[in-house]
PDB file of C-alpha atoms and ligand atoms in Angstrom:
ATOM      1  CA  MET A   1      73.981  89.098 117.015  1.00 82.00           C
ATOM      2  CA  GLN A   2      74.888  87.096 113.937  1.00 83.00           C
ATOM      3  CA  ASN A   3      74.619  87.462 110.164  1.00 93.00           C
ATOM      4  CA  ILE A   4      75.226  91.182 110.350  1.00 97.00           C
ATOM      5  CA  ILE A   5      75.515  93.003 107.038  1.00 98.00           C
ATOM      6  CA  ASP A   6      77.819  96.020 107.124  1.00 98.00           C
ATOM      7  CA  ILE A   7      76.999  98.540 104.405  1.00 98.00           C
ATOM      8  CA  HIS A   8      79.768 101.060 105.119  1.00 98.00           C
ATOM      9  CA  ALA A   9      83.415 100.012 105.467  1.00 98.00           C
ATOM     10  CA  HIS A  10      86.761 101.234 104.160  1.00 98.00           C
ATOM     11  CA  ILE A  11      88.380  97.820 104.085  1.00 97.00           C
ATOM     12  CA  LEU A  12      89.951  97.832 100.624  1.00 96.00           C
ATOM     13  CA  PRO A  13      93.582  98.755 101.231  1.00 95.00           C
ATOM     14  CA  GLY A  14      95.440 101.731  99.835  1.00 91.00           C
ATOM     15  CA  LEU A  15      92.496 103.444  98.159  1.00 91.00           C
ATOM     16  CA  ASP A  16      91.503 106.111 100.657  1.00 92.00           C
ATOM     17  CA  ASP A  17      91.974 106.971 104.327  1.00 93.00           C
ATOM     18  CA  GLY A  18      90.873 103.441 105.291  1.00 95.00           C
ATOM     19  CA  SER A  19      92.939 100.272 105.565  1.00 95.00           C
ATOM     20  CA  SER A  20      96.601 100.897 104.752  1.00 95.00           C
ATOM     21  CA  ASN A  21      97.563  97.452 103.461  1.00 95.00           C
ATOM     22  CA  TRP A  22      96.381  93.853 103.121  1.00 95.00           C
ATOM     23  CA  GLU A  23      97.761  92.967 106.539  1.00 95.00           C
ATOM     24  CA  GLU A  24      95.527  95.573 108.151  1.00 96.00           C
ATOM     25  CA  THR A  25      92.591  94.430 106.010  1.00 95.00           C
ATOM     26  CA  GLU A  26      93.082  90.864 107.304  1.00 94.00           C
ATOM     27  CA  THR A  27      93.010  92.154 110.882  1.00 95.00           C
ATOM     28  CA  LEU A  28      89.851  94.164 110.164  1.00 96.00           C
ATOM     29  CA  LEU A  29      88.138  91.144 108.619  1.00 95.00           C
ATOM     30  CA  GLU A  30      88.986  89.006 111.626  1.00 94.00           C
ATOM     31  CA  MET A  31      87.632  91.683 113.952  1.00 95.00           C
ATOM     32  CA  ALA A  32      84.453  92.002 111.866  1.00 96.00           C
ATOM     33  CA  TRP A  33      83.987  88.227 111.913  1.00 94.00           C
ATOM     34  CA  GLY A  34      84.298  88.233 115.700  1.00 94.00           C
ATOM     35  CA  GLN A  35      81.502  90.832 115.869  1.00 95.00           C
ATOM     36  CA  GLY A  36      79.104  88.633 113.900  1.00 95.00           C
ATOM     37  CA  ILE A  37      79.511  90.472 110.595  1.00 96.00           C
ATOM     38  CA  ARG A  38      79.033  88.069 107.680  1.00 96.00           C
ATOM     39  CA  HIS A  39      78.714  90.382 104.688  1.00 97.00           C
ATOM     40  CA  ILE A  40      80.590  93.608 104.029  1.00 97.00           C
ATOM     41  CA  ILE A  41      79.894  96.132 101.316  1.00 98.00           C
ATOM     42  CA  ALA A  42      83.281  97.766 100.749  1.00 98.00           C
ATOM     43  CA  THR A  43      82.716 101.494 100.327  1.00 98.00           C
ATOM     44  CA  PRO A  44      85.883 103.424  99.480  1.00 97.00           C
ATOM     45  CA  HIS A  45      85.481 107.185  99.198  1.00 96.00           C
ATOM     46  CA  PHE A  46      84.608 108.664  95.837  1.00 96.00           C
ATOM     47  CA  SER A  47      84.335 112.285  94.832  1.00 96.00           C
ATOM     48  CA  LYS A  48      84.312 114.137  91.550  1.00 94.00           C
ATOM     49  CA  ARG A  49      88.068 114.511  91.963  1.00 91.00           C
ATOM     50  CA  THR A  50      88.827 110.803  92.424  1.00 91.00           C
ATOM     51  CA  ASP A  51      91.378 109.571  89.904  1.00 83.00           C
ATOM     52  CA  ARG A  52      89.836 107.165  87.392  1.00 76.00           C
ATOM     53  CA  ARG A  53      92.953 104.968  87.534  1.00 77.00           C
ATOM     54  CA  GLU A  54      92.131 104.280  91.170  1.00 76.00           C
ATOM     55  CA  GLN A  55      88.827 102.912  89.962  1.00 78.00           C
ATOM     56  CA  GLU A  56      90.606 100.247  87.969  1.00 78.00           C
ATOM     57  CA  GLY A  57      92.539  99.254  91.089  1.00 86.00           C
ATOM     58  CA  LEU A  58      89.208  99.016  92.861  1.00 90.00           C
ATOM     59  CA  TRP A  59      88.020  96.009  90.862  1.00 90.00           C
ATOM     60  CA  ASP A  60      91.380  94.221  91.228  1.00 90.00           C
ATOM     61  CA  LYS A  61      91.275  94.723  94.977  1.00 93.00           C
ATOM     62  CA  MET A  62      87.687  93.553  95.102  1.00 93.00           C
ATOM     63  CA  ALA A  63      88.668  90.371  93.245  1.00 91.00           C
ATOM     64  CA  SER A  64      91.474  89.832  95.768  1.00 91.00           C
ATOM     65  CA  ILE A  65      89.234  90.300  98.784  1.00 93.00           C
ATOM     66  CA  ARG A  66      86.694  87.869  97.323  1.00 91.00           C
ATOM     67  CA  LYS A  67      89.435  85.232  97.301  1.00 87.00           C
ATOM     68  CA  ARG A  68      89.311  85.581 101.080  1.00 82.00           C
ATOM     69  CA  GLU A  69      85.661  84.552 101.153  1.00 84.00           C
ATOM     70  CA  LYS A  70      85.736  81.744 103.642  1.00 69.00           C
ATOM     71  CA  HIS A  71      83.752  80.504 106.581  1.00 70.00           C
ATOM     72  CA  GLY A  72      80.687  82.274 105.221  1.00 83.00           C
ATOM     73  CA  MET A  73      82.016  85.863 105.017  1.00 92.00           C
ATOM     74  CA  SER A  74      81.106  87.495 101.703  1.00 96.00           C
ATOM     75  CA  PHE A  75      81.678  90.870 100.085  1.00 97.00           C
ATOM     76  CA  SER A  76      80.249  93.270  97.600  1.00 97.00           C
ATOM     77  CA  LEU A  77      81.313  96.629  96.290  1.00 97.00           C
ATOM     78  CA  GLY A  78      80.008 100.152  96.579  1.00 97.00           C
ATOM     79  CA  GLN A  79      81.327 103.615  97.255  1.00 97.00           C
ATOM     80  CA  GLU A  80      80.799 106.386  99.753  1.00 98.00           C
ATOM     81  CA  ILE A  81      80.231 109.262  97.404  1.00 98.00           C
ATOM     82  CA  LEU A  82      80.738 112.910  98.263  1.00 98.00           C
ATOM     83  CA  TYR A  83      77.717 114.435  96.561  1.00 98.00           C
ATOM     84  CA  PHE A  84      78.147 116.489  93.408  1.00 98.00           C
ATOM     85  CA  GLU A  85      75.512 117.625  90.976  1.00 97.00           C
ATOM     86  CA  GLU A  86      76.435 115.341  88.092  1.00 97.00           C
ATOM     87  CA  LEU A  87      76.253 112.240  90.290  1.00 98.00           C
ATOM     88  CA  PRO A  88      73.209 110.643  88.579  1.00 98.00           C
ATOM     89  CA  ASP A  89      75.052 110.855  85.267  1.00 97.00           C
ATOM     90  CA  TYR A  90      78.197 109.324  86.803  1.00 96.00           C
ATOM     91  CA  LEU A  91      76.124 106.467  88.262  1.00 97.00           C
ATOM     92  CA  GLU A  92      74.422 105.900  84.946  1.00 97.00           C
ATOM     93  CA  LYS A  93      77.776 105.661  83.177  1.00 95.00           C
ATOM     94  CA  GLY A  94      79.293 103.427  85.853  1.00 93.00           C
ATOM     95  CA  TRP A  95      81.885 106.056  86.806  1.00 93.00           C
ATOM     96  CA  ALA A  96      80.512 106.084  90.349  1.00 96.00           C
ATOM     97  CA  LEU A  97      79.153 102.992  92.083  1.00 96.00           C
ATOM     98  CA  SER A  98      75.941 102.311  93.930  1.00 98.00           C
ATOM     99  CA  LEU A  99      75.848  99.825  96.819  1.00 98.00           C
ATOM    100  CA  ALA A 100      76.269  96.234  95.639  1.00 98.00           C
ATOM    101  CA  GLY A 101      74.960  97.095  92.177  1.00 97.00           C
ATOM    102  CA  SER A 102      71.576  98.107  93.608  1.00 98.00           C
ATOM    103  CA  ARG A 103      69.653 101.374  93.302  1.00 98.00           C
ATOM    104  CA  TYR A 104      70.868 102.371  96.788  1.00 98.00           C
ATOM    105  CA  VAL A 105      73.604 105.006  96.765  1.00 98.00           C
ATOM    106  CA  LEU A 106      75.664 105.842  99.858  1.00 98.00           C
ATOM    107  CA  VAL A 107      76.080 109.582  99.674  1.00 98.00           C
ATOM    108  CA  GLU A 108      77.853 111.977 102.011  1.00 98.00           C
ATOM    109  CA  PHE A 109      77.916 115.749 102.369  1.00 98.00           C
ATOM    110  CA  SER A 110      80.083 118.239 104.186  1.00 97.00           C
ATOM    111  CA  PRO A 111      79.189 118.278 107.902  1.00 96.00           C
ATOM    112  CA  ALA A 112      78.333 121.965 107.431  1.00 95.00           C
ATOM    113  CA  ALA A 113      76.076 121.358 104.416  1.00 96.00           C
ATOM    114  CA  ALA A 114      72.940 123.469 104.261  1.00 95.00           C
ATOM    115  CA  PHE A 115      69.693 121.596 104.745  1.00 95.00           C
ATOM    116  CA  SER A 116      68.285 123.012 101.486  1.00 95.00           C
ATOM    117  CA  SER A 117      71.268 121.607  99.524  1.00 96.00           C
ATOM    118  CA  MET A 118      70.840 118.189 101.089  1.00 97.00           C
ATOM    119  CA  LEU A 119      67.135 118.127 100.336  1.00 97.00           C
ATOM    120  CA  ARG A 120      67.746 119.193  96.736  1.00 97.00           C
ATOM    121  CA  ALA A 121      70.350 116.437  96.322  1.00 98.00           C
ATOM    122  CA  VAL A 122      68.052 113.793  97.808  1.00 98.00           C
ATOM    123  CA  ARG A 123      65.195 114.823  95.525  1.00 98.00           C
ATOM    124  CA  GLN A 124      67.470 114.838  92.493  1.00 98.00           C
ATOM    125  CA  LEU A 125      68.792 111.329  93.197  1.00 98.00           C
ATOM    126  CA  ALA A 126      65.342 109.966  94.023  1.00 98.00           C
ATOM    127  CA  GLY A 127      63.950 111.630  90.898  1.00 97.00           C
ATOM    128  CA  SER A 128      66.644 109.867  88.870  1.00 98.00           C
ATOM    129  CA  GLY A 129      65.515 106.458  90.136  1.00 98.00           C
ATOM    130  CA  TYR A 130      68.097 106.006  92.908  1.00 98.00           C
ATOM    131  CA  LEU A 131      67.607 105.348  96.610  1.00 98.00           C
ATOM    132  CA  PRO A 132      69.930 107.759  98.411  1.00 98.00           C
ATOM    133  CA  VAL A 133      71.342 106.591 101.738  1.00 98.00           C
ATOM    134  CA  LEU A 134      72.747 109.438 103.843  1.00 98.00           C
ATOM    135  CA  ALA A 135      76.123 108.281 105.189  1.00 98.00           C
ATOM    136  CA  HIS A 136      76.642 108.794 108.954  1.00 98.00           C
ATOM    137  CA  VAL A 137      73.577 110.997 109.210  1.00 97.00           C
ATOM    138  CA  GLU A 138      74.600 112.100 112.713  1.00 96.00           C
ATOM    139  CA  ARG A 139      77.416 114.171 111.255  1.00 96.00           C
ATOM    140  CA  TYR A 140      75.324 116.876 109.586  1.00 96.00           C
ATOM    141  CA  ARG A 141      74.886 119.852 111.851  1.00 93.00           C
ATOM    142  CA  CYS A 142      71.734 121.152 110.172  1.00 94.00           C
ATOM    143  CA  LEU A 143      69.896 117.958 111.152  1.00 94.00           C
ATOM    144  CA  HIS A 144      70.582 118.583 114.836  1.00 91.00           C
ATOM    145  CA  GLU A 145      69.206 122.091 114.738  1.00 83.00           C
ATOM    146  CA  LYS A 146      65.660 121.142 113.829  1.00 78.00           C
ATOM    147  CA  GLU A 147      63.779 117.947 113.235  1.00 71.00           C
ATOM    148  CA  HIS A 148      64.926 118.085 109.626  1.00 89.00           C
ATOM    149  CA  LEU A 149      65.749 114.407 109.207  1.00 95.00           C
ATOM    150  CA  GLU A 150      62.103 113.468 108.722  1.00 94.00           C
ATOM    151  CA  GLU A 151      61.884 115.969 105.869  1.00 94.00           C
ATOM    152  CA  LEU A 152      64.814 114.336 104.099  1.00 96.00           C
ATOM    153  CA  ILE A 153      63.224 110.915 104.553  1.00 97.00           C
ATOM    154  CA  GLU A 154      59.959 112.243 103.139  1.00 95.00           C
ATOM    155  CA  GLY A 155      61.997 113.608 100.228  1.00 95.00           C
ATOM    156  CA  GLY A 156      63.254 110.098  99.435  1.00 96.00           C
ATOM    157  CA  ALA A 157      66.271 109.567 101.694  1.00 98.00           C
ATOM    158  CA  TYR A 158      67.287 106.658 103.868  1.00 98.00           C
ATOM    159  CA  ALA A 159      69.478 107.278 106.891  1.00 98.00           C
ATOM    160  CA  GLN A 160      72.620 105.369 107.850  1.00 98.00           C
ATOM    161  CA  MET A 161      74.146 105.875 111.290  1.00 98.00           C
ATOM    162  CA  ASN A 162      77.515 104.644 112.535  1.00 98.00           C
ATOM    163  CA  TYR A 163      77.284 102.031 115.279  1.00 97.00           C
ATOM    164  CA  ARG A 164      79.769 103.812 117.479  1.00 95.00           C
ATOM    165  CA  SER A 165      77.569 106.909 117.616  1.00 95.00           C
ATOM    166  CA  LEU A 166      75.169 104.933 119.807  1.00 95.00           C
ATOM    167  CA  GLU A 167      77.875 104.251 122.381  1.00 91.00           C
ATOM    168  CA  GLY A 168      79.122 106.485 125.130  1.00 73.00           C
ATOM    169  CA  SER A 169      79.406 106.128 128.859  1.00 66.00           C
ATOM    170  CA  VAL A 170      79.141 109.883 129.279  1.00 67.00           C
ATOM    171  CA  VAL A 171      76.004 110.525 127.319  1.00 74.00           C
ATOM    172  CA  SER A 172      76.456 113.641 125.220  1.00 85.00           C
ATOM    173  CA  SER A 173      73.659 115.573 123.533  1.00 87.00           C
ATOM    174  CA  ARG A 174      74.858 114.093 120.236  1.00 89.00           C
ATOM    175  CA  THR A 175      74.569 110.542 121.561  1.00 92.00           C
ATOM    176  CA  ARG A 176      71.120 111.386 122.876  1.00 92.00           C
ATOM    177  CA  TRP A 177      70.126 112.715 119.441  1.00 93.00           C
ATOM    178  CA  CYS A 178      71.407 109.522 117.793  1.00 95.00           C
ATOM    179  CA  ARG A 179      69.574 107.228 120.179  1.00 95.00           C
ATOM    180  CA  ARG A 180      66.387 109.268 119.821  1.00 94.00           C
ATOM    181  CA  GLN A 181      66.517 108.944 116.028  1.00 95.00           C
ATOM    182  CA  VAL A 182      66.923 105.167 116.251  1.00 96.00           C
ATOM    183  CA  LEU A 183      64.032 104.815 118.669  1.00 96.00           C
ATOM    184  CA  ALA A 184      61.872 107.120 116.519  1.00 95.00           C
ATOM    185  CA  GLY A 185      62.413 104.809 113.534  1.00 95.00           C
ATOM    186  CA  ASN A 186      64.304 107.433 111.530  1.00 96.00           C
ATOM    187  CA  ILE A 187      67.399 105.265 111.039  1.00 98.00           C
ATOM    188  CA  HIS A 188      67.237 102.591 108.370  1.00 98.00           C
ATOM    189  CA  PHE A 189      70.785 101.253 108.343  1.00 98.00           C
ATOM    190  CA  LEU A 190      73.763 101.037 110.676  1.00 98.00           C
ATOM    191  CA  GLY A 191      77.346 100.822 109.468  1.00 98.00           C
ATOM    192  CA  THR A 192      80.750 100.384 111.043  1.00 98.00           C
ATOM    193  CA  ASP A 193      82.471 102.974 108.822  1.00 98.00           C
ATOM    194  CA  THR A 194      85.544 100.848 109.538  1.00 97.00           C
ATOM    195  CA  HIS A 195      88.845 102.557 108.771  1.00 96.00           C
ATOM    196  CA  HIS A 196      91.642 101.053 110.862  1.00 94.00           C
ATOM    197  CA  ALA A 197      92.498  98.336 113.346  1.00 92.00           C
ATOM    198  CA  ASP A 198      93.132 100.879 116.115  1.00 91.00           C
ATOM    199  CA  TYR A 199      90.854 103.744 115.114  1.00 89.00           C
ATOM    200  CA  ARG A 200      87.286 103.555 113.787  1.00 93.00           C
ATOM    201  CA  THR A 201      87.342  99.785 114.076  1.00 94.00           C
ATOM    202  CA  PRO A 202      84.574  97.297 113.203  1.00 95.00           C
ATOM    203  CA  ARG A 203      83.659  96.792 116.861  1.00 94.00           C
ATOM    204  CA  ILE A 204      79.927  97.062 117.346  1.00 95.00           C
ATOM    205  CA  GLU A 205      79.213  95.054 120.487  1.00 93.00           C
ATOM    206  CA  LYS A 206      78.424  98.002 122.766  1.00 93.00           C
ATOM    207  CA  ALA A 207      76.098  99.587 120.228  1.00 96.00           C
ATOM    208  CA  ALA A 208      74.458  96.224 119.532  1.00 95.00           C
ATOM    209  CA  ALA A 209      73.892  95.672 123.253  1.00 94.00           C
ATOM    210  CA  TRP A 210      72.281  99.120 123.574  1.00 95.00           C
ATOM    211  CA  LEU A 211      70.080  98.396 120.552  1.00 96.00           C
ATOM    212  CA  VAL A 212      68.803  95.076 121.872  1.00 96.00           C
ATOM    213  CA  ARG A 213      68.160  96.543 125.305  1.00 95.00           C
ATOM    214  CA  HIS A 214      66.336  99.664 124.160  1.00 96.00           C
ATOM    215  CA  ALA A 215      64.860  98.897 120.752  1.00 96.00           C
ATOM    216  CA  GLY A 216      64.244  95.171 121.320  1.00 96.00           C
ATOM    217  CA  LYS A 217      65.778  92.164 119.622  1.00 96.00           C
ATOM    218  CA  GLU A 218      63.442  92.150 116.643  1.00 96.00           C
ATOM    219  CA  ARG A 219      64.052  95.808 115.768  1.00 96.00           C
ATOM    220  CA  ALA A 220      67.794  95.368 116.340  1.00 97.00           C
ATOM    221  CA  GLU A 221      67.915  92.435 113.938  1.00 97.00           C
ATOM    222  CA  GLN A 222      65.960  94.390 111.381  1.00 96.00           C
ATOM    223  CA  LEU A 223      68.526  97.192 111.531  1.00 97.00           C
ATOM    224  CA  VAL A 224      71.676  95.076 111.381  1.00 97.00           C
ATOM    225  CA  CYS A 225      70.499  92.363 109.003  1.00 97.00           C
ATOM    226  CA  GLY A 226      66.957  92.666 107.638  1.00 97.00           C
ATOM    227  CA  ASN A 227      67.112  96.211 106.272  1.00 98.00           C
ATOM    228  CA  PRO A 228      70.575  95.906 104.692  1.00 98.00           C
ATOM    229  CA  GLY A 229      69.353  92.664 103.120  1.00 98.00           C
ATOM    230  CA  HIS A 230      67.044  94.886 101.046  1.00 98.00           C
ATOM    231  CA  ILE A 231      70.117  96.568  99.577  1.00 98.00           C
ATOM    232  CA  LEU A 232      71.729  93.263  98.597  1.00 98.00           C
ATOM    233  CA  ALA A 233      68.436  92.159  97.006  1.00 98.00           C
ATOM    234  CA  ASP A 234      67.818  95.622  95.480  1.00 98.00           C
ATOM    235  CA  ARG A 235      64.373  95.679  97.086  1.00 97.00           C
ATOM    236  CA  VAL A 236      62.775  98.962  98.080  1.00 97.00           C
ATOM    237  CA  LEU A 237      62.635  99.277 101.859  1.00 97.00           C
ATOM    238  CA  ALA A 238      59.497 100.954 103.198  1.00 93.00           C
ATOM    239  CA  ARG A 239      60.313 104.224 104.961  1.00 82.00           C
ATOM    240  CA  GLN A 240      58.553 104.622 108.271  1.00 66.00           C
TER     241      GLN A 240
HETATM  242 FE1  FE2 B   1      82.972 106.331 105.502  1.00 64.39          FE
END
């Protein structure tokens, strides 16, 4: 597949547990290019405890990575935000960043988060005019226990899943859950969650092959390109 838009990647070096330096970032960008990725929203981690001085470095690094825009690869900025109650206020003030300046906010929770807390957070963000996107939705244990994901979507959430969660030669119950959610239409976005050149890489070919085979080419293209295009255009994506 081509013209893939990646909405979740830790490619800015030295900010979090993602890329360690510019050399590694270059390698990651080359790998992403080879996978058909043509736009990346850089999403370094942010939490209430993130040092504001790091934020200043964020814009400098973003300017540097944009200098690498060549052969059609482009970039925008966002954050993967560990949810905290004052988040709407932080977004309003520009202390925390939405995805590519849109109303979509990539938000993560502890894997052990209670379903009620997640639902409250989703409703709060939606009620504040934002479009919350649950980062790597497969990671939250409460969503595996019951068919809770639909309730979060009804509450105003979008769901992002990591590509690699669709892979697996030995098919685990978690992989089965992930594939079922995609086929049920509960997943709106896929992301690489790229961290390093040798671990959590931008490789998506196996997941993309599974998608095309099982969900069909049109649905696959919608997930990897069409839906994330709504984020870049700040258009509201219809939830199924
Ligand atoms: Fe991440």
